[in-house]
């Protein structure tokens, strides 16, 4: 009787809940435009970095060992360093912040529950603080706060995209709905 109730009588209700849990729209940040001087020398640009973290609540002891070993190989730090980070923190812990995007290639086939990476871009100013009063700066979301970065923010920011994906129970992307996806337009 309960099976009939779930599968037939309340089918639409549970189907809607399942669809809501599986389908997700993900914002794809547009690349912020570069600032150049009149001779074409780049004064400011965005570097595509990534940050890696784990949810310690989802890790078994063997997973912790695998993660520590892999990060030790890729970043050249001792396995004990990563194990200490994982074991001394509850919840989410960053293992590496603002790592070069090339490091992501080492993790293409590295799939473990609780292991996640995120895009974490960094704004680079080639001349340091020498032209800071003119160029200004951006906040963590790469929104212009002062100087040229603020005045021309609408041109530099570009237009964000939207990725429609279907996820599994673990939160991993299974399929991307290309027909609904809108790709980002980089800034000027």
Short mmCIF file of C-alpha atoms in Angstrom, two decimals:
data_model
loop_
_atom_site.label_atom_id
_atom_site.label_comp_id
_atom_site.label_asym_id
_atom_site.label_seq_id
_atom_site.Cartn_x
_atom_site.Cartn_y
_atom_site.Cartn_z
CA UNK A 1 0.00 0.00 0.00
CA UNK A 2 2.83 2.40 0.90
CA UNK A 3 4.64 1.54 -2.35
CA UNK A 4 1.46 2.32 -4.33
CA UNK A 5 1.07 5.58 -2.42
CA UNK A 6 4.66 6.71 -3.22
CA UNK A 7 4.86 5.49 -6.82
CA UNK A 8 1.33 6.18 -8.06
CA UNK A 9 -0.68 8.44 -5.78
CA UNK A 10 2.15 10.88 -4.97
CA UNK A 11 4.23 10.32 -8.10
CA UNK A 12 4.13 13.95 -9.28
CA UNK A 13 5.15 15.27 -5.86
CA UNK A 14 8.20 13.00 -5.55
CA UNK A 15 9.14 13.45 -9.21
CA UNK A 16 9.22 17.24 -8.68
CA UNK A 17 11.47 16.85 -5.62
CA UNK A 18 13.85 14.54 -7.52
CA UNK A 19 14.02 16.95 -10.48
CA UNK A 20 14.76 19.86 -8.16
CA UNK A 21 17.63 17.93 -6.55
CA UNK A 22 19.11 16.77 -9.85
CA UNK A 23 18.79 19.81 -12.12
CA UNK A 24 20.96 22.79 -11.38
CA UNK A 25 21.95 26.00 -13.10
CA UNK A 26 25.57 27.02 -12.53
CA UNK A 27 26.83 30.55 -13.18
CA UNK A 28 29.93 30.63 -15.39
CA UNK A 29 31.89 33.77 -14.56
CA UNK A 30 32.97 35.82 -17.55
CA UNK A 31 36.67 36.57 -17.80
CA UNK A 32 37.40 40.17 -16.78
CA UNK A 33 39.06 42.23 -19.50
CA UNK A 34 42.67 43.41 -19.34
CA UNK A 35 43.74 47.01 -18.87
CA UNK A 36 46.47 48.16 -21.25
CA UNK A 37 48.32 51.41 -21.72
CA UNK A 38 48.29 53.31 -25.03
CA UNK A 39 51.26 51.32 -26.38
CA UNK A 40 49.51 47.99 -25.66
CA UNK A 41 51.46 46.99 -22.53
CA UNK A 42 49.25 45.03 -20.14
CA UNK A 43 48.85 46.81 -16.80
CA UNK A 44 46.22 44.54 -15.25
CA UNK A 45 44.82 41.09 -16.13
CA UNK A 46 43.01 38.14 -14.56
CA UNK A 47 44.91 34.95 -13.78
CA UNK A 48 42.81 31.76 -13.82
CA UNK A 49 43.54 30.11 -10.48
CA UNK A 50 41.75 27.24 -8.75
CA UNK A 51 41.31 26.31 -5.10
CA UNK A 52 40.98 22.75 -3.80
CA UNK A 53 39.06 21.72 -0.72
CA UNK A 54 37.53 18.66 0.92
CA UNK A 55 34.48 18.04 3.07
CA UNK A 56 36.01 16.06 5.92
CA UNK A 57 32.62 14.62 6.90
CA UNK A 58 32.54 12.60 3.66
CA UNK A 59 36.05 11.14 3.88
CA UNK A 60 37.06 7.68 5.04
CA UNK A 61 40.57 7.05 6.37
CA UNK A 62 41.66 5.52 3.06
CA UNK A 63 40.29 8.58 1.18
CA UNK A 64 42.26 10.88 3.48
CA UNK A 65 45.44 8.91 2.69
CA UNK A 66 44.76 9.03 -1.08
CA UNK A 67 44.17 12.79 -0.98
CA UNK A 68 47.27 13.48 1.11
CA UNK A 69 49.42 11.32 -1.21
CA UNK A 70 48.08 12.96 -4.39
CA UNK A 71 48.46 16.52 -3.06
CA UNK A 72 51.96 15.72 -1.81
CA UNK A 73 52.95 14.54 -5.30
CA UNK A 74 51.40 17.54 -7.09
CA UNK A 75 52.35 20.39 -4.72
CA UNK A 76 55.58 19.01 -3.20
CA UNK A 77 54.55 19.29 0.45
CA UNK A 78 54.70 16.41 2.94
CA UNK A 79 51.73 14.02 3.18
CA UNK A 80 51.64 14.78 6.91
CA UNK A 81 50.91 18.43 6.16
CA UNK A 82 47.70 17.54 4.29
CA UNK A 83 46.68 14.83 6.76
CA UNK A 84 47.03 17.34 9.60
CA UNK A 85 44.83 19.85 7.73
CA UNK A 86 42.17 17.21 7.10
CA UNK A 87 42.23 15.61 10.55
CA UNK A 88 42.26 18.88 12.54
CA UNK A 89 39.25 20.42 10.80
CA UNK A 90 35.58 19.55 10.77
CA UNK A 91 33.56 20.36 7.66
CA UNK A 92 35.18 22.05 4.66
CA UNK A 93 38.93 22.65 4.61
CA UNK A 94 40.98 24.28 1.86
CA UNK A 95 43.99 22.18 0.93
CA UNK A 96 45.42 24.64 -1.61
CA UNK A 97 44.18 28.15 -2.40
CA UNK A 98 44.77 30.06 -5.62
CA UNK A 99 46.81 27.31 -7.29
CA UNK A 100 47.70 27.73 -10.99
CA UNK A 101 45.00 26.27 -13.25
CA UNK A 102 47.57 23.89 -14.79
CA UNK A 103 47.56 21.94 -11.49
CA UNK A 104 43.98 20.93 -12.27
CA UNK A 105 45.30 18.61 -15.01
CA UNK A 106 46.75 16.33 -12.31
CA UNK A 107 43.26 15.83 -10.86
CA UNK A 108 41.28 14.99 -14.02
CA UNK A 109 40.78 11.32 -13.09
CA UNK A 110 40.94 11.87 -9.33
CA UNK A 111 37.36 11.36 -8.13
CA UNK A 112 36.59 10.95 -4.44
CA UNK A 113 33.48 11.83 -2.45
CA UNK A 114 34.08 15.07 -0.59
CA UNK A 115 36.89 16.33 -2.89
CA UNK A 116 36.01 19.56 -4.74
CA UNK A 117 37.80 22.27 -6.70
CA UNK A 118 36.49 25.73 -7.56
CA UNK A 119 37.60 28.45 -9.93
CA UNK A 120 39.24 31.21 -7.89
CA UNK A 121 40.58 33.90 -10.26
CA UNK A 122 43.18 36.46 -9.16
CA UNK A 123 43.56 39.98 -10.54
CA UNK A 124 47.23 40.71 -11.32
CA UNK A 125 48.72 44.21 -11.51
CA UNK A 126 52.01 44.02 -13.43
CA UNK A 127 53.54 47.11 -11.85
CA UNK A 128 52.44 46.42 -8.29
CA UNK A 129 51.39 49.54 -6.43
CA UNK A 130 53.15 51.93 -8.82
CA UNK A 131 49.95 52.80 -10.73
CA UNK A 132 47.48 51.70 -8.03
CA UNK A 133 45.95 55.15 -7.59
CA UNK A 134 45.03 55.21 -11.30
CA UNK A 135 44.14 51.55 -11.95
CA UNK A 136 42.28 51.02 -8.68
CA UNK A 137 41.42 47.48 -7.56
CA UNK A 138 38.70 44.82 -7.51
CA UNK A 139 37.04 42.92 -4.65
CA UNK A 140 36.87 39.12 -4.22
CA UNK A 141 34.03 38.88 -6.75
CA UNK A 142 36.19 40.80 -9.29
CA UNK A 143 33.96 43.89 -9.20
CA UNK A 144 35.77 47.19 -9.70
CA UNK A 145 36.02 49.17 -6.45
CA UNK A 146 38.22 52.12 -7.34
CA UNK A 147 40.04 53.81 -10.24
CA UNK A 148 39.77 52.55 -13.83
CA UNK A 149 38.59 49.19 -12.51
CA UNK A 150 35.46 50.90 -11.10
CA UNK A 151 34.86 53.52 -13.79
CA UNK A 152 34.96 50.97 -16.64
CA UNK A 153 33.61 48.02 -14.64
CA UNK A 154 30.63 47.45 -16.96
CA UNK A 155 33.01 47.07 -19.95
CA UNK A 156 35.69 45.06 -18.15
CA UNK A 157 33.28 42.65 -16.41
CA UNK A 158 31.79 40.94 -19.47
CA UNK A 159 28.58 38.91 -19.32
CA UNK A 160 28.32 35.80 -17.15
CA UNK A 161 27.08 32.55 -18.67
CA UNK A 162 24.75 29.89 -17.31
CA UNK A 163 25.35 26.15 -17.42
CA UNK A 164 22.39 23.80 -16.98
CA UNK A 165 23.47 20.43 -15.63
CA UNK A 166 22.05 17.26 -14.15
CA UNK A 167 23.77 15.98 -11.02
CA UNK A 168 23.88 12.57 -9.33
CA UNK A 169 23.28 11.84 -5.64
CA UNK A 170 26.89 12.77 -4.80
CA UNK A 171 26.57 16.16 -6.54
CA UNK A 172 28.78 15.25 -9.51
CA UNK A 173 27.73 16.56 -12.94
CA UNK A 174 26.33 13.76 -15.10
CA UNK A 175 25.13 15.62 -18.18
CA UNK A 176 25.15 19.18 -19.47
CA UNK A 177 22.06 20.47 -21.27
CA UNK A 178 23.74 22.20 -24.22
CA UNK A 179 20.49 23.58 -25.65
CA UNK A 180 19.80 25.58 -22.47
CA UNK A 181 23.41 26.59 -21.71
CA UNK A 182 24.47 30.21 -22.30
CA UNK A 183 28.23 30.71 -22.58
CA UNK A 184 30.00 33.70 -20.98
CA UNK A 185 31.17 36.71 -22.99
CA UNK A 186 34.59 37.97 -21.82
CA UNK A 187 35.06 41.61 -20.85
CA UNK A 188 36.67 44.23 -23.07
#
